[in-house]
mmCIF file of C-alpha atoms and ligand atoms in Angstrom:
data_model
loop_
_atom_site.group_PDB
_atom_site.id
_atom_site.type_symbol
_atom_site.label_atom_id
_atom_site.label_comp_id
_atom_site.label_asym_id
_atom_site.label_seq_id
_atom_site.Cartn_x
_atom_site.Cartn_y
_atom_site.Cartn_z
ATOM 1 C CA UNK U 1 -33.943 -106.372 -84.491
ATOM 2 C CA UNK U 2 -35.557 -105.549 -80.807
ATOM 3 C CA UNK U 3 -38.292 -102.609 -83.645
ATOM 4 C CA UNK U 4 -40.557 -105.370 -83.363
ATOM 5 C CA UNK U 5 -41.362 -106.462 -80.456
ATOM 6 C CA UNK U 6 -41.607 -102.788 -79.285
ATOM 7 C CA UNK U 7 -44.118 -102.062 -82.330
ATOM 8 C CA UNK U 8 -46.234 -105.247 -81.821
ATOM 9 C CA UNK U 9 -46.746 -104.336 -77.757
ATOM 10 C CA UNK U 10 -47.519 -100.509 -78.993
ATOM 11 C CA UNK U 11 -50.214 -102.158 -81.486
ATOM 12 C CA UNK U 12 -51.505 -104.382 -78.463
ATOM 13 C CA UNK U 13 -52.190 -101.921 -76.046
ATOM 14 C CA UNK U 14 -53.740 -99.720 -78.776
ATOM 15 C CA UNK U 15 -56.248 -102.491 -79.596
ATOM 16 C CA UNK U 16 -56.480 -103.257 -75.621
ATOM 17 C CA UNK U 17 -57.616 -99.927 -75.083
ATOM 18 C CA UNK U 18 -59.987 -99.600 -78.383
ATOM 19 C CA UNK U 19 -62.007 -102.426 -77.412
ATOM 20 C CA UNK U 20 -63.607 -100.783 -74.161
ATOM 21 C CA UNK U 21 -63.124 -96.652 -75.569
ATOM 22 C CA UNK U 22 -65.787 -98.500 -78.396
ATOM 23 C CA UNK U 23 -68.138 -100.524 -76.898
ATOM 24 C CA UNK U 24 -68.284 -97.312 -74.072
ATOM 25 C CA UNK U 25 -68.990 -94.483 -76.831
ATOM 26 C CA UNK U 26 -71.285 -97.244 -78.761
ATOM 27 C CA UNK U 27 -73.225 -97.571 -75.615
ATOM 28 C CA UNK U 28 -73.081 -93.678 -74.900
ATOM 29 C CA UNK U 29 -74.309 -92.797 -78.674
ATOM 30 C CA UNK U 30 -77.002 -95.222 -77.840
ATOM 31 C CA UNK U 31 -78.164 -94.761 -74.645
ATOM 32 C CA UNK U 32 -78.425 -90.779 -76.182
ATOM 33 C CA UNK U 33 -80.461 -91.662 -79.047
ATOM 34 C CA UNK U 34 -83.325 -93.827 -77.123
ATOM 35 C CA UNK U 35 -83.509 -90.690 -74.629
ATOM 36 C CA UNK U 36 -84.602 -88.577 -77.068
ATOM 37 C CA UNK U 37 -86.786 -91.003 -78.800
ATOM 38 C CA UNK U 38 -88.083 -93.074 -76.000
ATOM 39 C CA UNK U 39 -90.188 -92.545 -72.668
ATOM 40 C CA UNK U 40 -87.029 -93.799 -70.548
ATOM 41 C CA UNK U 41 -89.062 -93.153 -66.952
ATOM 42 C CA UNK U 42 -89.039 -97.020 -66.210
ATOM 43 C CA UNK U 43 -85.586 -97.409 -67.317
ATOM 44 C CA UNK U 44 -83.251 -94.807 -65.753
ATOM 45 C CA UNK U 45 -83.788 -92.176 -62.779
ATOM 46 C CA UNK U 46 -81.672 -89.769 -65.670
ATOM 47 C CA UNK U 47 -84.865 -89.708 -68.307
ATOM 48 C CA UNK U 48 -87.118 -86.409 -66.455
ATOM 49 C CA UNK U 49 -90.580 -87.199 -67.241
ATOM 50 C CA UNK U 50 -91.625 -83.718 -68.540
ATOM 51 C CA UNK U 51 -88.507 -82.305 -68.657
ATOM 52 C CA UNK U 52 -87.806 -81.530 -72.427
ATOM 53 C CA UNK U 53 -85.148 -79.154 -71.385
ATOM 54 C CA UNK U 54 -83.252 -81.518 -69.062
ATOM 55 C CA UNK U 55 -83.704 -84.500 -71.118
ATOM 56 C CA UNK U 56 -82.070 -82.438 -74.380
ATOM 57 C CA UNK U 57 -79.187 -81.852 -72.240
ATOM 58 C CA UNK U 58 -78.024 -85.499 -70.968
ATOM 59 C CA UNK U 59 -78.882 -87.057 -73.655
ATOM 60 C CA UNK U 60 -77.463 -84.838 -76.725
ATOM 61 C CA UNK U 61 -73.884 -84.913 -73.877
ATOM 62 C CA UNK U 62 -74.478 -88.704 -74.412
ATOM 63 C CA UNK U 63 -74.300 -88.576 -78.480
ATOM 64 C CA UNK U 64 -71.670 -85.918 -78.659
ATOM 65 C CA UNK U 65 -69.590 -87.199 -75.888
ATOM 66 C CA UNK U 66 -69.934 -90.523 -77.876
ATOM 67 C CA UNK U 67 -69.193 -89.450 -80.996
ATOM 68 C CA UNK U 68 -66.061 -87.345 -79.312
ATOM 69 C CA UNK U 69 -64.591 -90.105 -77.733
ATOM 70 C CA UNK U 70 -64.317 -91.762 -80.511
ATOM 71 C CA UNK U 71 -63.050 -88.913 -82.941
ATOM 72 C CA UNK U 72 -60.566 -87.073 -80.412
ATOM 73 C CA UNK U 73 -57.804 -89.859 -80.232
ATOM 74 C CA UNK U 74 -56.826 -89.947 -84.214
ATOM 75 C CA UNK U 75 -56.595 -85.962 -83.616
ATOM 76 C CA UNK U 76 -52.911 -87.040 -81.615
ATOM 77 C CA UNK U 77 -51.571 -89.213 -84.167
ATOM 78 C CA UNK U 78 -48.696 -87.024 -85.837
ATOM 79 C CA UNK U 79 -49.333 -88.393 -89.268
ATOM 80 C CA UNK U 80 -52.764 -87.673 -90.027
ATOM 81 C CA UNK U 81 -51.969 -84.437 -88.742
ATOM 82 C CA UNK U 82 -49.140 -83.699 -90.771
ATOM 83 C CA UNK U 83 -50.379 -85.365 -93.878
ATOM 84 C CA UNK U 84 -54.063 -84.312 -93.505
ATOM 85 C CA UNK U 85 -54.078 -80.593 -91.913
ATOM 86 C CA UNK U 86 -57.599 -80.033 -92.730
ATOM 87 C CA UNK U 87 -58.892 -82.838 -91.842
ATOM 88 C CA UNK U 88 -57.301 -82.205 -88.561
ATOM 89 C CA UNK U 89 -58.504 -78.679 -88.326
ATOM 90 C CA UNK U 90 -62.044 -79.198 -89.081
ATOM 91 C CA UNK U 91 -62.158 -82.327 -87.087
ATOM 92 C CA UNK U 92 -60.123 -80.303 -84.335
ATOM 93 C CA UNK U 93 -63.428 -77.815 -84.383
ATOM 94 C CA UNK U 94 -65.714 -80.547 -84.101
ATOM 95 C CA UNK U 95 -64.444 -81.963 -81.335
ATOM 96 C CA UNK U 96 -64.244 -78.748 -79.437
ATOM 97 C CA UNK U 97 -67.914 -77.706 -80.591
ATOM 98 C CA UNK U 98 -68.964 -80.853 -79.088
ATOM 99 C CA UNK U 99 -67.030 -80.923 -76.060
ATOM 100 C CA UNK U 100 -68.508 -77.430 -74.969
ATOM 101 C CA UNK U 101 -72.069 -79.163 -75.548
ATOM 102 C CA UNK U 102 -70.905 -82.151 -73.646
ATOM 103 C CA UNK U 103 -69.977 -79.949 -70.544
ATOM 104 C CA UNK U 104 -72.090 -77.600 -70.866
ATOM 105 C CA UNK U 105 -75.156 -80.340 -71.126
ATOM 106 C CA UNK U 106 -73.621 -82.050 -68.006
ATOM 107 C CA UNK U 107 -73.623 -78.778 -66.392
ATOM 108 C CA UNK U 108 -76.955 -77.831 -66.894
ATOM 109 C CA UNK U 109 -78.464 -81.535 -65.828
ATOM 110 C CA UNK U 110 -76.166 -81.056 -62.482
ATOM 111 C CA UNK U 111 -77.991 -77.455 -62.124
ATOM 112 C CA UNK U 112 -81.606 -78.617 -62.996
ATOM 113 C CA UNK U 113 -81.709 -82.278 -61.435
ATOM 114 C CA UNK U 114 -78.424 -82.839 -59.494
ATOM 115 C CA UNK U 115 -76.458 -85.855 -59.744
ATOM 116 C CA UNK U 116 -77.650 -89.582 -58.056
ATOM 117 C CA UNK U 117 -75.426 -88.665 -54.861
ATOM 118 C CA UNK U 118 -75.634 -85.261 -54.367
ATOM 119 C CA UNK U 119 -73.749 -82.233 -53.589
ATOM 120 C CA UNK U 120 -69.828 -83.725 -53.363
ATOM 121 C CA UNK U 121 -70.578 -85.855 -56.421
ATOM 122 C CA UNK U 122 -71.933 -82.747 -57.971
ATOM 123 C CA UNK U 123 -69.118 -80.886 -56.635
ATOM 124 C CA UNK U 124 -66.889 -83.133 -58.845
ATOM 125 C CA UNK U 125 -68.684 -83.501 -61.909
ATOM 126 C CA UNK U 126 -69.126 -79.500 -62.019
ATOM 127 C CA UNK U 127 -65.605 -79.586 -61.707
ATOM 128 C CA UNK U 128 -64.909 -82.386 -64.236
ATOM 129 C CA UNK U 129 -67.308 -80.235 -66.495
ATOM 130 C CA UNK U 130 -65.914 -76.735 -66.137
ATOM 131 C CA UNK U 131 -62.560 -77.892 -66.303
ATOM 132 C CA UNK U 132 -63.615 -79.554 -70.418
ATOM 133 C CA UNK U 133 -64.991 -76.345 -71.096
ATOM 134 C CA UNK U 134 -61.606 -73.845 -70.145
ATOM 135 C CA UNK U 135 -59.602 -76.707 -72.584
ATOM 136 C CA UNK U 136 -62.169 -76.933 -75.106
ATOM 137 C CA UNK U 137 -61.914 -73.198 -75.405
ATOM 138 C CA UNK U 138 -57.764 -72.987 -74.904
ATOM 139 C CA UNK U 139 -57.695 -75.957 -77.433
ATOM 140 C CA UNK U 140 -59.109 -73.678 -80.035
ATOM 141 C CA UNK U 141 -57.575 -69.996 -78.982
ATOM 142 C CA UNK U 142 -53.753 -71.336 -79.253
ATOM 143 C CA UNK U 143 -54.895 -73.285 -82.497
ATOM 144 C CA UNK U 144 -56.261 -69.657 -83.871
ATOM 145 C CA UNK U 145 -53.059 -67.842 -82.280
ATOM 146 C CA UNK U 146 -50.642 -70.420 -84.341
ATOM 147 C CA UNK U 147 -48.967 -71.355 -81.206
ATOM 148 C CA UNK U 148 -48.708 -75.074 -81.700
ATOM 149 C CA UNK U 149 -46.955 -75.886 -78.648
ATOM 150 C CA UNK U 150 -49.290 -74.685 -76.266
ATOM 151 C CA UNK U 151 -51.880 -75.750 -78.625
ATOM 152 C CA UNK U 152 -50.645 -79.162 -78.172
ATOM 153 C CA UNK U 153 -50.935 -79.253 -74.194
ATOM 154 C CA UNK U 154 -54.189 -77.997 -74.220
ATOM 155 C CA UNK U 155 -54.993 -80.668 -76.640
ATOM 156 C CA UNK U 156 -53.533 -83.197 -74.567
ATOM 157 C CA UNK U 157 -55.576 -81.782 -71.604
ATOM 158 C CA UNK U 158 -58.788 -82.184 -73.700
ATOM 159 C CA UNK U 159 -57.926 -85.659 -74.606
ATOM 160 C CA UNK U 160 -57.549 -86.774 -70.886
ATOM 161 C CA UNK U 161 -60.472 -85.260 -69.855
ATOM 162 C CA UNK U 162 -62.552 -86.686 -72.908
ATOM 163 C CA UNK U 163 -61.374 -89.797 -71.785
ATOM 164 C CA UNK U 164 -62.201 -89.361 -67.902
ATOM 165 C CA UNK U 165 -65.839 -90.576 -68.510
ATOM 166 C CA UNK U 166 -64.354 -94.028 -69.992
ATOM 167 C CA UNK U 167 -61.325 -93.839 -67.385
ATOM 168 C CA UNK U 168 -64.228 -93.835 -64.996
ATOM 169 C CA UNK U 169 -66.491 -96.892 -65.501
ATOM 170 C CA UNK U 170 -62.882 -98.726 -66.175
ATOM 171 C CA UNK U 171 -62.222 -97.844 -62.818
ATOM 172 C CA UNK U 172 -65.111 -99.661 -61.615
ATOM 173 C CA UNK U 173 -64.450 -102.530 -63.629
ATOM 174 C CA UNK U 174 -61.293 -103.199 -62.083
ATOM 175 C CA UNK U 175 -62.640 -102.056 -58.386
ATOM 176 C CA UNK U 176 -65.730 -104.214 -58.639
ATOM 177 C CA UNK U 177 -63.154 -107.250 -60.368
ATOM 178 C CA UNK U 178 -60.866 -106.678 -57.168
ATOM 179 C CA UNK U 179 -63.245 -106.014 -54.368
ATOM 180 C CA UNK U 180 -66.261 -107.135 -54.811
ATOM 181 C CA UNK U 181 -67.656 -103.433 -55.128
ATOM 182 C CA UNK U 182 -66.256 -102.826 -51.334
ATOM 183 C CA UNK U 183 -67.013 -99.211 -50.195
ATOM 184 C CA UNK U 184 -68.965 -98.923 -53.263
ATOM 185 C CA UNK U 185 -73.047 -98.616 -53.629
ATOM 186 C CA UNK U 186 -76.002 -97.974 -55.724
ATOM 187 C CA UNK U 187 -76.475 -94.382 -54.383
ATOM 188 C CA UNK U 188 -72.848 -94.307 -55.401
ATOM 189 C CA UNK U 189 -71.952 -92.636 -52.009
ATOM 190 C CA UNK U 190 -69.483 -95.130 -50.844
ATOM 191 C CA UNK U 191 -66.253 -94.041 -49.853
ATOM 192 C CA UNK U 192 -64.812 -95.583 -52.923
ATOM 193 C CA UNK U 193 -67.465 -93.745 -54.702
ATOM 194 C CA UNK U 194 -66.476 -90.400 -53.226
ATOM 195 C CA UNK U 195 -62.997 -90.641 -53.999
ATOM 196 C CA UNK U 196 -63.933 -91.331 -57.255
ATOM 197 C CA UNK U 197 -65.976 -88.062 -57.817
ATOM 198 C CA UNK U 198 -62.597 -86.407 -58.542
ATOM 199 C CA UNK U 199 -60.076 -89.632 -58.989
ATOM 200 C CA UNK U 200 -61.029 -90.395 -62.960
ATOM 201 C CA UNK U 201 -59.707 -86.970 -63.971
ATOM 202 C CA UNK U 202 -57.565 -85.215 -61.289
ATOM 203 C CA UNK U 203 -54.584 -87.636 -61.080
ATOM 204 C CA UNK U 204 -54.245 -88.243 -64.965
ATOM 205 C CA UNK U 205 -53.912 -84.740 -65.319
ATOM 206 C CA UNK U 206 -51.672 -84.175 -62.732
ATOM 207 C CA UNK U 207 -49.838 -86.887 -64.385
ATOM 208 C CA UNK U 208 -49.973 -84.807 -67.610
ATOM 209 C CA UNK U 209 -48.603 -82.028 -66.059
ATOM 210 C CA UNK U 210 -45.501 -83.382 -64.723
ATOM 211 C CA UNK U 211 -44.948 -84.941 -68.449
ATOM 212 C CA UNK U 212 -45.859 -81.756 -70.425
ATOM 213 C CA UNK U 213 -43.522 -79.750 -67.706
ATOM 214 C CA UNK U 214 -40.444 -82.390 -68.534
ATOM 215 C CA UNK U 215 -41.208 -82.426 -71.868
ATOM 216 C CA UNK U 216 -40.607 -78.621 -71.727
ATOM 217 C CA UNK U 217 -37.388 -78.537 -69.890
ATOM 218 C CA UNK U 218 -35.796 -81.102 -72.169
ATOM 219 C CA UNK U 219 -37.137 -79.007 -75.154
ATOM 220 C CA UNK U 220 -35.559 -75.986 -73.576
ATOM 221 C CA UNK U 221 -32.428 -77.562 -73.166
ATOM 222 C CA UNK U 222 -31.747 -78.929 -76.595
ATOM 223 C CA UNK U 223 -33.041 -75.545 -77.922
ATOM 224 C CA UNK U 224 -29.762 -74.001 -75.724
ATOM 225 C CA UNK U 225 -27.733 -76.763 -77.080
ATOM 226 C CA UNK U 226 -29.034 -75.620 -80.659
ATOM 227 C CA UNK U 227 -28.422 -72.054 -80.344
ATOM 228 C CA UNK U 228 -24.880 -72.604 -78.725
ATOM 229 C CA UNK U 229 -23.983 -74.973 -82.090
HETATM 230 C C1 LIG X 1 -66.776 -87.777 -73.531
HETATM 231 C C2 LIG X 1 -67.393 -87.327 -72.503
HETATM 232 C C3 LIG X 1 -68.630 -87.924 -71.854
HETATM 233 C C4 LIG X 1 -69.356 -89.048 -72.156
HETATM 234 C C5 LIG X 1 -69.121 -90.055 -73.265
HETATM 235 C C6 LIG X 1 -70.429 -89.131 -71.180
HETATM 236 C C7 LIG X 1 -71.402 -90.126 -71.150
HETATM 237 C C8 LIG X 1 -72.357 -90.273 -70.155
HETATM 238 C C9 LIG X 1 -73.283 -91.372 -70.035
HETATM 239 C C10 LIG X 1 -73.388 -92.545 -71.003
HETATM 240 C C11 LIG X 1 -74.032 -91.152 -68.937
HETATM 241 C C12 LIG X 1 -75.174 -92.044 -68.413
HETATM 242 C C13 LIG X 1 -74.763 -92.779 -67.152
HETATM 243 C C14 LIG X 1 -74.266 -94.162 -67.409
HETATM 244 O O1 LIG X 1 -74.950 -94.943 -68.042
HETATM 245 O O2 LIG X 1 -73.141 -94.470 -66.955
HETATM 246 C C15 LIG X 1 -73.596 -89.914 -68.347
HETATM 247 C C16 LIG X 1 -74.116 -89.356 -67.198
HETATM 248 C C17 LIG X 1 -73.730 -88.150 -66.678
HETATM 249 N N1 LIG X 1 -72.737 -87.323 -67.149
HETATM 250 FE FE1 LIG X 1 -71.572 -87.674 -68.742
HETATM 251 N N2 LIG X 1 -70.320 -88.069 -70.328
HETATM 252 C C18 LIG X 1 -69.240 -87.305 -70.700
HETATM 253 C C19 LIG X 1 -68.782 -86.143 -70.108
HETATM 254 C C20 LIG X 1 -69.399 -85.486 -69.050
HETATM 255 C C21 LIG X 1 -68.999 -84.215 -68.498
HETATM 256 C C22 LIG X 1 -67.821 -83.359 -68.985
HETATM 257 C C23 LIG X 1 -69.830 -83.952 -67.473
HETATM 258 C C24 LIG X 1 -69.757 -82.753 -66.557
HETATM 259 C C25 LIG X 1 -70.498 -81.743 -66.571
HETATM 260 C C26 LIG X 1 -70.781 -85.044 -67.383
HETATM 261 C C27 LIG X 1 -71.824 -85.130 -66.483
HETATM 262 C C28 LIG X 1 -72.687 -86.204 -66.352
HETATM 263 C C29 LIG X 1 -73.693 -86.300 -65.323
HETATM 264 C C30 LIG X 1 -73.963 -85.267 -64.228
HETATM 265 C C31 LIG X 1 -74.349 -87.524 -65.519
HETATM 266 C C32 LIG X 1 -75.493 -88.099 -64.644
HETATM 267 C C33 LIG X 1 -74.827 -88.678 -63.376
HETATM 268 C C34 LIG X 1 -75.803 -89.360 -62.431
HETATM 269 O O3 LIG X 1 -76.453 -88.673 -61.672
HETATM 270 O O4 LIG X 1 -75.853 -90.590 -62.481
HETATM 271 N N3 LIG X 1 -70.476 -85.956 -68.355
HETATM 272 N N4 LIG X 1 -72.569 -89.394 -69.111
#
């Protein structure tokens, strides 16, 4: 009797959090497109005028990270895995394919032009970026090594991080909703701007951890249970 209402709040905040994890990649996919078919100079500081190399970079990290965003969260739903395993494989080495473009385009913009507020905000996008690339690349080793658990958390890792970029302009949203953008500038080197540098990735994770960690204790346990039985 009390499924329902649990399974029609689940399908809520599903659709509550499609909506903006949509019209974000949509806008991503977009804004990567135009950049590599338009002369962006009057439009954005990110378009280099001259800079094929630079402008390849952001803008295919725009498209993939669009297209990834989009793909990566039907990766964690058990019964497309189970019921689909090679869709979930070859999909599984998209997404990682793309997320090592994604950072590694980030990265080299950060290297080559450096981000709107400098070092610290470079400091934490670096981070953000090196930190996709090490799960991207345990994603895939555990997958090849048949170790599904540990698979699993790295998965979980690359999902969170994926999602940073959207986690951050949500953050934003709210901020801006709340405060009236207090602390926060165009230069984006407010102090709510520097705490967010590190604060749309760090904490979820973190968060992640301490869930993957329980998860692994009460694993353990019934596993004791099992083999006492
Ligand atoms: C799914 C993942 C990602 C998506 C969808 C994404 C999307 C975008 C978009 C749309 C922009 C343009 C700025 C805007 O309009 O807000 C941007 C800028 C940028 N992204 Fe990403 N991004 C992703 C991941 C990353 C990663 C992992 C890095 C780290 C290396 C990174 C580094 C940057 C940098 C440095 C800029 C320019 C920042 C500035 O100076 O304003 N992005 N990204």
């Amino acid at each position: 009797m009390r499924a329902w209402p649990i399974a029609a709040a689940k399908y809520l905040g599903i659709a509550l959090l499609a909506v903006p994890l949509l019209g974000f990649a949509a806008y991503s996919l977009r804004f990567g497109i135009r950049g590599f078919g338009v002369d962006l100079t009057q439009e954005t500081y990110i378009y280099t005028p001259d800079g094929p190399f630079t402008n390849a970079a952001i803008f295919s990290h725009m498209v993939l990270g669009g297209l990834i965003m989009m793909l990566a969260p039907l990766q964690v739903i058990g019964r497309l895995r189970t019921n689909y395993p090679r869709v979930h494989r070859i999909t599984g080495r998209a997404i990682v394919a793309a997320s090592l473009i994604v950072a590694l385009g980030g990265l080299s913009y950060i290297a080559l032009r450096g981000t709107l507020a400098g070092p610290l905000m470079d400091a934490g996008f670096a981070l953000y970026g090196g930190l996709m690339l090490w799960a991207a690349v345990q994603t895939l080793r555990f997958a090849r090594a048949g170790e599904v658990d540990r698979h699993g958390s790295w998965a979980l890792r690359l999902l969170v991080l994926v999602m940073g970029s959207l986690i951050y302009r949500l953050h934003y949203v709210i901020w801006y909703i709340l405060t009236d953008g207090l602390w926060s500038n165009e230069q984006l080197d407010g102090p709510f701007d520097k705490i967010q540098y590190f604060a749309f990735y760090l904490p979820y994770l973190a968060a992640l951890e301490v869930w993957i960690r329980r998860r692994g204790r009460h694993g353990a346990r019934s596993s004791c249970a099992g083999s006492v039985r």
